[in-house]
Amino acid sequence: MKSFTRVLSGAALAALMAVTSMPAMAQAPAADTMAAIRARGQLICSTSPSSVGFALPDSQGVWRGLDVDYCRAVAAALLGDANRLRIVPSSTQQRFTMLQSGEIDMLSRTTTWTLAREASLGLAFAGINVYDGQGFMVHTDSGVTSAKQLDGATVCVQPGTTTELNMTDFFRTNRLRFTPVVIENIEEIRTAFINRRCDAYTTDASSLASFRAAQGANAGRFLLLPEIISKEPLGPVVRKGDWRFFDVVRWVHFALVTAEELGITQANVGTFTNSTNPEIQRFTGQTGDLGQMLGLDRDWAPRVIRAVGNYGEIWERNMTPIGFPRGINNLWNKGGLQYAPPMR
């Protein structure tokens, strides 16, 4: 086992408590986000700049990933076309300010739903699209197989995130010493870890899996440790006060989950026009006025599925390839936590 340099974290840890000390934001009167998007003819959605499985441009410059698919799904529901979308990457420090200021319409960026963020920032989380948790990654040749063996380690972490506080709580609770290596840019953090400037790298387990998958033939050099030290429910975020737009973003998520429950896929969504199943009739707009209630048309939910597939298809396309097991993100009737309220 590699011998880590034992350094007390000292008073520097106190600075990490600032993560939850942001002042409450004064809320301006709610704007009509849906009207602004329709007038513009485009949804402006922010994602992470580089996260395999969540948001990353392909070789043609087309954005791909689970978070991108959620942006596309909302564009399809609201504008009738998933391509009427502009992706604006943001850093962890910029993301909330960009949403608060109206620079973007929504945030779909591996962002953890917490009380402090929802109560003090003037923002609202519209659902949970990934149930995640914070983990640790080490170099496989270190011999470390548990986070409880990290006494005296240097740990790479991003500032301005819940990750810092969770990390501090974990080390203090387990009476372990550590030295944080705080780096703002995610790519710089990853480079520092690869170059062994830090012994461990901590962030959401899904992001660690994404990082490892991006290493290709070198993925085996890195080990994701078994401990999950926090609850990290990730989901799309909008501004508080504009509840019409909030409803659309929330029910787009529930439509993706419901479609998987009903067996409606991107390939077969057009075959249910004569279904006698009342749930499917409501989902496809054959009966009821669910679309009208949301300020949308009758075809909004099938259009979402035609654009991106159901929740399971989104997962298989984006998360399975990076080696992140579906686990608790399975449907409720398959042992998971994904559960949609009735669409009626």
mmCIF file of C-alpha atoms in Angstrom:
data_model
loop_
_atom_site.group_PDB
_atom_site.id
_atom_site.type_symbol
_atom_site.label_atom_id
_atom_site.label_comp_id
_atom_site.label_asym_id
_atom_site.label_seq_id
_atom_site.Cartn_x
_atom_site.Cartn_y
_atom_site.Cartn_z
ATOM 1 C CA MET A 1 0.000 0.000 0.000
ATOM 2 C CA LYS A 2 1.243 3.448 -0.856
ATOM 3 C CA SER A 3 2.277 5.568 2.141
ATOM 4 C CA PHE A 4 0.413 8.861 2.126
ATOM 5 C CA THR A 5 1.936 12.085 3.446
ATOM 6 C CA ARG A 6 0.230 12.804 6.760
ATOM 7 C CA VAL A 7 -0.709 16.476 6.931
ATOM 8 C CA LEU A 8 -3.254 18.007 9.253
ATOM 9 C CA SER A 9 -5.935 19.873 7.350
ATOM 10 C CA GLY A 10 -5.821 22.684 9.915
ATOM 11 C CA ALA A 11 -7.776 25.936 9.839
ATOM 12 C CA ALA A 12 -8.198 25.723 6.069
ATOM 13 C CA LEU A 13 -11.145 23.438 6.684
ATOM 14 C CA ALA A 14 -13.139 26.300 8.182
ATOM 15 C CA ALA A 15 -13.274 27.970 4.797
ATOM 16 C CA LEU A 16 -15.195 25.022 3.422
ATOM 17 C CA MET A 17 -18.159 25.886 5.629
ATOM 18 C CA ALA A 18 -18.759 28.866 3.342
ATOM 19 C CA VAL A 19 -20.360 26.465 0.884
ATOM 20 C CA THR A 20 -23.662 26.719 2.753
ATOM 21 C CA SER A 21 -23.410 30.320 3.896
ATOM 22 C CA MET A 22 -24.536 32.118 0.714
ATOM 23 C CA PRO A 23 -27.055 34.895 1.451
ATOM 24 C CA ALA A 24 -30.652 34.604 0.363
ATOM 25 C CA MET A 25 -31.324 36.135 -3.023
ATOM 26 C CA ALA A 26 -33.958 38.805 -3.402
ATOM 27 C CA GLN A 27 -36.569 37.489 -5.792
ATOM 28 C CA ALA A 28 -37.750 39.698 -8.630
ATOM 29 C CA PRO A 29 -41.299 39.330 -9.936
ATOM 30 C CA ALA A 30 -41.625 36.105 -11.901
ATOM 31 C CA ALA A 31 -41.073 36.424 -15.637
ATOM 32 C CA ASP A 32 -43.041 34.398 -18.175
ATOM 33 C CA THR A 33 -40.238 32.045 -19.181
ATOM 34 C CA MET A 34 -42.407 30.002 -21.549
ATOM 35 C CA ALA A 35 -43.481 33.116 -23.448
ATOM 36 C CA ALA A 36 -39.880 34.311 -23.676
ATOM 37 C CA ILE A 37 -38.710 30.930 -25.002
ATOM 38 C CA ARG A 38 -41.492 30.828 -27.600
ATOM 39 C CA ALA A 39 -40.812 34.391 -28.717
ATOM 40 C CA ARG A 40 -37.120 33.581 -29.039
ATOM 41 C CA GLY A 41 -37.858 30.263 -30.734
ATOM 42 C CA GLN A 42 -35.167 28.564 -28.709
ATOM 43 C CA LEU A 43 -34.609 27.062 -25.253
ATOM 44 C CA ILE A 44 -31.359 28.122 -23.572
ATOM 45 C CA CYS A 45 -30.163 25.320 -21.307
ATOM 46 C CA SER A 46 -26.924 25.062 -19.341
ATOM 47 C CA THR A 47 -24.965 21.846 -18.835
ATOM 48 C CA SER A 48 -21.482 20.919 -17.675
ATOM 49 C CA PRO A 49 -18.774 21.690 -20.249
ATOM 50 C CA SER A 50 -17.216 18.230 -20.315
ATOM 51 C CA SER A 51 -18.744 15.198 -18.617
ATOM 52 C CA VAL A 52 -18.992 11.915 -20.519
ATOM 53 C CA GLY A 53 -22.477 10.460 -20.159
ATOM 54 C CA PHE A 54 -24.002 13.778 -19.050
ATOM 55 C CA ALA A 55 -22.880 16.495 -21.462
ATOM 56 C CA LEU A 56 -20.085 16.442 -24.024
ATOM 57 C CA PRO A 57 -19.849 17.549 -27.676
ATOM 58 C CA ASP A 58 -19.179 14.702 -30.112
ATOM 59 C CA SER A 59 -16.686 14.836 -32.999
ATOM 60 C CA GLN A 60 -19.198 16.871 -35.026
ATOM 61 C CA GLY A 61 -19.763 19.333 -32.190
ATOM 62 C CA VAL A 62 -23.212 17.927 -31.329
ATOM 63 C CA TRP A 63 -23.900 17.848 -27.605
ATOM 64 C CA ARG A 64 -24.656 14.368 -26.188
ATOM 65 C CA GLY A 65 -25.527 13.058 -22.728
ATOM 66 C CA LEU A 66 -28.280 12.521 -20.183
ATOM 67 C CA ASP A 67 -28.434 16.167 -19.134
ATOM 68 C CA VAL A 68 -28.478 17.245 -22.780
ATOM 69 C CA ASP A 69 -31.349 14.835 -23.466
ATOM 70 C CA TYR A 70 -33.361 16.534 -20.723
ATOM 71 C CA CYS A 71 -32.757 19.901 -22.383
ATOM 72 C CA ARG A 72 -33.810 18.412 -25.724
ATOM 73 C CA ALA A 73 -36.921 16.871 -24.158
ATOM 74 C CA VAL A 74 -38.096 20.230 -22.764
ATOM 75 C CA ALA A 75 -37.437 21.924 -26.117
ATOM 76 C CA ALA A 76 -39.471 19.229 -27.869
ATOM 77 C CA ALA A 77 -42.388 19.631 -25.449
ATOM 78 C CA LEU A 78 -42.446 23.418 -25.534
ATOM 79 C CA LEU A 79 -41.323 24.291 -29.061
ATOM 80 C CA GLY A 80 -42.197 21.153 -31.018
ATOM 81 C CA ASP A 81 -38.578 20.517 -32.002
ATOM 82 C CA ALA A 82 -35.778 19.170 -29.792
ATOM 83 C CA ASN A 83 -33.209 20.953 -31.962
ATOM 84 C CA ARG A 84 -34.551 24.401 -31.131
ATOM 85 C CA LEU A 85 -32.044 24.468 -28.329
ATOM 86 C CA ARG A 86 -28.888 26.319 -27.368
ATOM 87 C CA ILE A 87 -26.534 24.605 -24.932
ATOM 88 C CA VAL A 88 -24.527 27.001 -22.757
ATOM 89 C CA PRO A 89 -21.820 25.290 -20.675
ATOM 90 C CA SER A 90 -21.289 26.624 -17.158
ATOM 91 C CA SER A 91 -18.814 26.123 -14.336
ATOM 92 C CA THR A 92 -19.896 25.125 -10.829
ATOM 93 C CA GLN A 93 -19.361 28.737 -9.746
ATOM 94 C CA GLN A 94 -21.281 30.308 -12.660
ATOM 95 C CA ARG A 95 -24.289 28.006 -12.950
ATOM 96 C CA PHE A 96 -26.605 29.468 -10.301
ATOM 97 C CA THR A 97 -25.831 33.103 -11.148
ATOM 98 C CA MET A 98 -26.520 32.415 -14.825
ATOM 99 C CA LEU A 99 -29.948 31.008 -13.963
ATOM 100 C CA GLN A 100 -30.792 33.718 -11.435
ATOM 101 C CA SER A 101 -29.919 36.464 -13.933
ATOM 102 C CA GLY A 102 -32.018 35.001 -16.738
ATOM 103 C CA GLU A 103 -28.981 34.313 -18.931
ATOM 104 C CA ILE A 104 -30.294 30.737 -19.243
ATOM 105 C CA ASP A 105 -33.820 29.314 -19.012
ATOM 106 C CA MET A 106 -32.958 26.146 -17.105
ATOM 107 C CA LEU A 107 -30.034 24.276 -15.631
ATOM 108 C CA SER A 108 -29.506 20.586 -16.388
ATOM 109 C CA ARG A 109 -26.019 20.121 -15.022
ATOM 110 C CA THR A 110 -25.359 17.299 -12.527
ATOM 111 C CA THR A 111 -26.618 19.610 -9.791
ATOM 112 C CA THR A 112 -27.498 18.305 -6.322
ATOM 113 C CA TRP A 113 -30.866 19.233 -4.813
ATOM 114 C CA THR A 114 -30.275 20.628 -1.304
ATOM 115 C CA LEU A 115 -32.306 22.667 1.165
ATOM 116 C CA ALA A 116 -29.842 25.568 1.130
ATOM 117 C CA ARG A 117 -29.887 25.831 -2.654
ATOM 118 C CA GLU A 118 -33.653 25.743 -2.929
ATOM 119 C CA ALA A 119 -34.385 27.958 0.097
ATOM 120 C CA SER A 120 -31.776 30.674 -0.378
ATOM 121 C CA LEU A 121 -31.002 30.997 -4.087
ATOM 122 C CA GLY A 122 -34.448 31.659 -5.541
ATOM 123 C CA LEU A 123 -34.322 28.397 -7.478
ATOM 124 C CA ALA A 124 -36.486 25.269 -7.628
ATOM 125 C CA PHE A 125 -35.540 21.696 -8.500
ATOM 126 C CA ALA A 126 -38.062 20.133 -10.883
ATOM 127 C CA GLY A 127 -37.265 16.481 -10.183
ATOM 128 C CA ILE A 128 -34.520 13.907 -9.713
ATOM 129 C CA ASN A 129 -33.148 12.404 -12.907
ATOM 130 C CA VAL A 130 -30.194 10.636 -11.251
ATOM 131 C CA TYR A 131 -30.007 9.355 -7.684
ATOM 132 C CA ASP A 132 -26.293 9.676 -7.060
ATOM 133 C CA GLY A 133 -23.826 9.819 -4.179
ATOM 134 C CA GLN A 134 -20.343 11.151 -3.563
ATOM 135 C CA GLY A 135 -17.470 8.720 -3.888
ATOM 136 C CA PHE A 136 -13.676 8.586 -4.064
ATOM 137 C CA MET A 137 -11.311 7.440 -6.791
ATOM 138 C CA VAL A 138 -7.676 6.455 -6.335
ATOM 139 C CA HIS A 139 -4.876 5.123 -8.480
ATOM 140 C CA THR A 140 -5.246 1.353 -8.644
ATOM 141 C CA ASP A 141 -1.567 0.806 -7.879
ATOM 142 C CA SER A 142 -1.891 2.703 -4.570
ATOM 143 C CA GLY A 143 -3.208 -0.461 -2.939
ATOM 144 C CA VAL A 144 -6.053 1.500 -1.351
ATOM 145 C CA THR A 145 -9.376 -0.355 -1.466
ATOM 146 C CA SER A 146 -11.436 1.687 1.015
ATOM 147 C CA ALA A 147 -11.938 5.392 1.690
ATOM 148 C CA LYS A 148 -11.162 4.672 5.341
ATOM 149 C CA GLN A 149 -7.569 3.990 4.284
ATOM 150 C CA LEU A 150 -7.130 7.591 3.127
ATOM 151 C CA ASP A 151 -5.703 8.908 6.419
ATOM 152 C CA GLY A 152 -3.156 11.586 5.554
ATOM 153 C CA ALA A 153 -4.124 11.698 1.874
ATOM 154 C CA THR A 154 -4.242 14.684 -0.425
ATOM 155 C CA VAL A 155 -7.666 14.920 -2.080
ATOM 156 C CA CYS A 156 -8.570 16.821 -5.250
ATOM 157 C CA VAL A 157 -11.913 18.639 -4.993
ATOM 158 C CA GLN A 158 -13.799 21.485 -6.681
ATOM 159 C CA PRO A 159 -14.579 24.616 -4.627
ATOM 160 C CA GLY A 160 -18.074 26.011 -4.285
ATOM 161 C CA THR A 161 -19.727 22.600 -4.231
ATOM 162 C CA THR A 162 -21.431 20.395 -1.661
ATOM 163 C CA THR A 163 -18.568 17.980 -2.371
ATOM 164 C CA GLU A 164 -16.192 20.018 -0.190
ATOM 165 C CA LEU A 165 -18.464 19.915 2.847
ATOM 166 C CA ASN A 166 -19.308 16.220 2.430
ATOM 167 C CA MET A 167 -15.602 15.397 2.181
ATOM 168 C CA THR A 168 -14.802 17.361 5.332
ATOM 169 C CA ASP A 169 -17.649 15.716 7.245
ATOM 170 C CA PHE A 170 -16.477 12.247 6.182
ATOM 171 C CA PHE A 171 -12.867 12.760 7.276
ATOM 172 C CA ARG A 172 -13.832 14.390 10.570
ATOM 173 C CA THR A 173 -16.402 11.705 11.391
ATOM 174 C CA ASN A 174 -13.865 8.954 10.750
ATOM 175 C CA ARG A 175 -11.036 10.831 12.536
ATOM 176 C CA LEU A 176 -8.908 10.878 9.402
ATOM 177 C CA ARG A 177 -6.485 13.592 8.391
ATOM 178 C CA PHE A 178 -6.305 14.965 4.851
ATOM 179 C CA THR A 179 -5.178 17.915 2.769
ATOM 180 C CA PRO A 180 -7.619 19.297 0.196
ATOM 181 C CA VAL A 181 -6.187 20.206 -3.197
ATOM 182 C CA VAL A 182 -8.771 22.772 -4.312
ATOM 183 C CA ILE A 183 -8.960 23.387 -8.069
ATOM 184 C CA GLU A 184 -11.834 25.226 -9.759
ATOM 185 C CA ASN A 185 -11.639 23.865 -13.301
ATOM 186 C CA ILE A 186 -12.853 20.285 -13.670
ATOM 187 C CA GLU A 187 -10.347 19.441 -16.412
ATOM 188 C CA GLU A 188 -7.501 20.796 -14.298
ATOM 189 C CA ILE A 189 -8.660 18.635 -11.386
ATOM 190 C CA ARG A 190 -8.652 15.539 -13.556
ATOM 191 C CA THR A 191 -5.222 16.363 -14.947
ATOM 192 C CA ALA A 192 -3.888 16.926 -11.423
ATOM 193 C CA PHE A 193 -5.228 13.551 -10.320
ATOM 194 C CA ILE A 194 -3.820 11.742 -13.359
ATOM 195 C CA ASN A 195 -0.440 13.369 -12.693
ATOM 196 C CA ARG A 196 -0.620 12.337 -9.005
ATOM 197 C CA ARG A 197 -0.749 15.826 -7.540
ATOM 198 C CA CYS A 198 -3.355 14.319 -5.243
ATOM 199 C CA ASP A 199 -3.797 10.802 -3.887
ATOM 200 C CA ALA A 200 -7.574 10.740 -4.331
ATOM 201 C CA TYR A 201 -10.248 12.515 -6.326
ATOM 202 C CA THR A 202 -13.731 13.030 -4.888
ATOM 203 C CA THR A 203 -16.987 14.023 -6.568
ATOM 204 C CA ASP A 204 -20.285 12.323 -7.462
ATOM 205 C CA ALA A 205 -19.811 8.633 -8.235
ATOM 206 C CA SER A 206 -21.427 9.103 -11.652
ATOM 207 C CA SER A 207 -18.891 11.812 -12.531
ATOM 208 C CA LEU A 208 -16.035 9.590 -11.380
ATOM 209 C CA ALA A 209 -17.371 6.803 -13.599
ATOM 210 C CA SER A 210 -17.596 9.326 -16.440
ATOM 211 C CA PHE A 211 -13.994 10.410 -15.901
ATOM 212 C CA ARG A 212 -12.732 6.818 -15.803
ATOM 213 C CA ALA A 213 -14.643 5.898 -18.976
ATOM 214 C CA ALA A 214 -13.058 8.837 -20.795
ATOM 215 C CA GLN A 215 -9.589 7.353 -20.154
ATOM 216 C CA GLY A 216 -10.192 4.557 -22.661
ATOM 217 C CA ALA A 217 -7.433 1.936 -22.513
ATOM 218 C CA ASN A 218 -6.081 3.548 -19.316
ATOM 219 C CA ALA A 219 -9.347 3.205 -17.371
ATOM 220 C CA GLY A 220 -7.925 0.282 -15.375
ATOM 221 C CA ARG A 221 -5.386 2.615 -13.780
ATOM 222 C CA PHE A 222 -8.145 4.116 -11.639
ATOM 223 C CA LEU A 223 -10.272 2.510 -8.937
ATOM 224 C CA LEU A 224 -13.644 3.764 -7.707
ATOM 225 C CA LEU A 225 -13.791 2.998 -3.988
ATOM 226 C CA PRO A 226 -16.931 1.305 -2.599
ATOM 227 C CA GLU A 227 -17.947 3.971 -0.055
ATOM 228 C CA ILE A 228 -20.749 6.370 -0.984
ATOM 229 C CA ILE A 229 -20.616 9.156 1.605
ATOM 230 C CA SER A 230 -23.631 11.284 0.712
ATOM 231 C CA LYS A 231 -26.991 11.507 -0.974
ATOM 232 C CA GLU A 232 -26.672 13.442 -4.231
ATOM 233 C CA PRO A 233 -30.070 13.700 -5.948
ATOM 234 C CA LEU A 234 -29.373 15.358 -9.285
ATOM 235 C CA GLY A 235 -31.961 17.117 -11.386
ATOM 236 C CA PRO A 236 -33.014 20.045 -13.564
ATOM 237 C CA VAL A 237 -33.320 23.494 -11.977
ATOM 238 C CA VAL A 238 -35.439 26.552 -12.839
ATOM 239 C CA ARG A 239 -36.123 29.936 -11.259
ATOM 240 C CA LYS A 240 -38.706 30.088 -8.485
ATOM 241 C CA GLY A 241 -41.931 31.941 -9.102
ATOM 242 C CA ASP A 242 -42.554 30.940 -12.719
ATOM 243 C CA TRP A 243 -44.492 27.828 -11.826
ATOM 244 C CA ARG A 244 -45.925 27.280 -15.318
ATOM 245 C CA PHE A 245 -42.452 26.625 -16.691
ATOM 246 C CA PHE A 246 -41.576 24.639 -13.558
ATOM 247 C CA ASP A 247 -44.582 22.374 -14.234
ATOM 248 C CA VAL A 248 -43.461 21.741 -17.814
ATOM 249 C CA VAL A 249 -39.907 20.780 -16.807
ATOM 250 C CA ARG A 250 -41.170 18.573 -13.949
ATOM 251 C CA TRP A 251 -43.757 16.742 -16.054
ATOM 252 C CA VAL A 252 -41.363 16.209 -18.942
ATOM 253 C CA HIS A 253 -39.283 14.199 -16.474
ATOM 254 C CA PHE A 254 -42.340 12.290 -15.267
ATOM 255 C CA ALA A 255 -43.386 11.651 -18.875
ATOM 256 C CA LEU A 256 -40.009 10.013 -19.560
ATOM 257 C CA VAL A 257 -40.463 7.729 -16.539
ATOM 258 C CA THR A 258 -44.120 7.008 -17.322
ATOM 259 C CA ALA A 259 -43.294 6.078 -20.910
ATOM 260 C CA GLU A 260 -40.838 3.457 -19.686
ATOM 261 C CA GLU A 261 -43.467 2.067 -17.301
ATOM 262 C CA LEU A 262 -45.987 1.821 -20.133
ATOM 263 C CA GLY A 263 -43.524 0.265 -22.582
ATOM 264 C CA ILE A 264 -43.630 3.306 -24.879
ATOM 265 C CA THR A 265 -40.306 3.736 -26.679
ATOM 266 C CA GLN A 266 -38.801 6.005 -29.304
ATOM 267 C CA ALA A 267 -39.362 3.279 -31.898
ATOM 268 C CA ASN A 268 -42.952 2.321 -31.068
ATOM 269 C CA VAL A 269 -44.485 5.582 -29.792
ATOM 270 C CA GLY A 270 -46.410 6.014 -33.052
ATOM 271 C CA THR A 271 -48.152 2.636 -32.748
ATOM 272 C CA PHE A 272 -50.371 3.511 -29.760
ATOM 273 C CA THR A 273 -52.899 5.719 -31.544
ATOM 274 C CA ASN A 274 -55.655 3.096 -31.227
ATOM 275 C CA SER A 275 -54.785 1.856 -27.742
ATOM 276 C CA THR A 276 -57.688 1.087 -25.414
ATOM 277 C CA ASN A 277 -55.495 1.536 -22.312
ATOM 278 C CA PRO A 278 -56.792 4.691 -20.537
ATOM 279 C CA GLU A 279 -53.294 5.612 -19.277
ATOM 280 C CA ILE A 280 -51.851 5.387 -22.768
ATOM 281 C CA GLN A 281 -54.786 7.327 -24.198
ATOM 282 C CA ARG A 282 -54.118 10.169 -21.761
ATOM 283 C CA PHE A 283 -50.359 10.003 -22.369
ATOM 284 C CA THR A 284 -50.759 10.227 -26.140
ATOM 285 C CA GLY A 285 -53.384 12.967 -25.934
ATOM 286 C CA GLN A 286 -56.210 10.860 -27.343
ATOM 287 C CA THR A 287 -58.305 11.677 -24.282
ATOM 288 C CA GLY A 288 -58.188 14.343 -21.581
ATOM 289 C CA ASP A 289 -56.640 17.779 -21.652
ATOM 290 C CA LEU A 290 -53.327 17.260 -19.845
ATOM 291 C CA GLY A 291 -51.416 19.236 -22.438
ATOM 292 C CA GLN A 292 -53.753 22.191 -22.115
ATOM 293 C CA MET A 293 -53.304 22.163 -18.337
ATOM 294 C CA LEU A 294 -49.545 22.605 -18.868
ATOM 295 C CA GLY A 295 -49.918 25.236 -21.580
ATOM 296 C CA LEU A 296 -48.856 22.688 -24.212
ATOM 297 C CA ASP A 297 -50.610 20.861 -27.037
ATOM 298 C CA ARG A 298 -52.056 17.329 -26.974
ATOM 299 C CA ASP A 299 -49.015 15.712 -28.604
ATOM 300 C CA TRP A 300 -46.393 17.033 -26.182
ATOM 301 C CA ALA A 301 -45.578 13.749 -24.412
ATOM 302 C CA PRO A 302 -45.320 11.530 -27.537
ATOM 303 C CA ARG A 303 -43.196 14.253 -29.117
ATOM 304 C CA VAL A 304 -40.777 14.103 -26.173
ATOM 305 C CA ILE A 305 -40.420 10.337 -26.566
ATOM 306 C CA ARG A 306 -39.936 10.620 -30.337
ATOM 307 C CA ALA A 307 -37.129 13.079 -29.653
ATOM 308 C CA VAL A 308 -35.156 11.324 -26.895
ATOM 309 C CA GLY A 309 -36.811 7.994 -26.014
ATOM 310 C CA ASN A 310 -38.047 7.054 -22.550
ATOM 311 C CA TYR A 311 -36.052 7.305 -19.315
ATOM 312 C CA GLY A 312 -34.618 3.797 -19.677
ATOM 313 C CA GLU A 313 -33.487 4.505 -23.234
ATOM 314 C CA ILE A 314 -31.792 7.726 -22.115
ATOM 315 C CA TRP A 315 -29.988 5.764 -19.401
ATOM 316 C CA GLU A 316 -28.876 2.970 -21.739
ATOM 317 C CA ARG A 317 -27.614 5.447 -24.297
ATOM 318 C CA ASN A 318 -25.640 7.622 -21.895
ATOM 319 C CA MET A 319 -24.944 6.003 -18.520
ATOM 320 C CA THR A 320 -24.534 2.297 -19.253
ATOM 321 C CA PRO A 321 -21.550 2.903 -21.605
ATOM 322 C CA ILE A 322 -19.608 4.682 -18.833
ATOM 323 C CA GLY A 323 -20.089 1.739 -16.477
ATOM 324 C CA PHE A 324 -22.496 3.432 -14.074
ATOM 325 C CA PRO A 325 -25.028 0.784 -12.970
ATOM 326 C CA ARG A 326 -28.672 1.749 -13.003
ATOM 327 C CA GLY A 327 -29.241 0.364 -9.492
ATOM 328 C CA ILE A 328 -31.550 2.626 -7.499
ATOM 329 C CA ASN A 329 -32.324 4.549 -10.681
ATOM 330 C CA ASN A 330 -34.453 1.645 -11.869
ATOM 331 C CA LEU A 331 -38.218 2.073 -11.946
ATOM 332 C CA TRP A 332 -40.039 1.644 -8.641
ATOM 333 C CA ASN A 333 -41.559 -1.640 -9.850
ATOM 334 C CA LYS A 334 -38.079 -2.981 -10.605
ATOM 335 C CA GLY A 335 -36.565 -2.253 -7.200
ATOM 336 C CA GLY A 336 -35.512 1.338 -7.868
ATOM 337 C CA LEU A 337 -36.577 4.839 -6.823
ATOM 338 C CA GLN A 338 -37.795 6.277 -10.130
ATOM 339 C CA TYR A 339 -41.512 6.823 -9.621
ATOM 340 C CA ALA A 340 -43.862 9.097 -11.538
ATOM 341 C CA PRO A 341 -47.155 10.431 -10.157
ATOM 342 C CA PRO A 342 -50.221 9.484 -12.214
ATOM 343 C CA MET A 343 -50.703 11.405 -15.432
ATOM 344 C CA ARG A 344 -54.411 12.062 -15.000
#
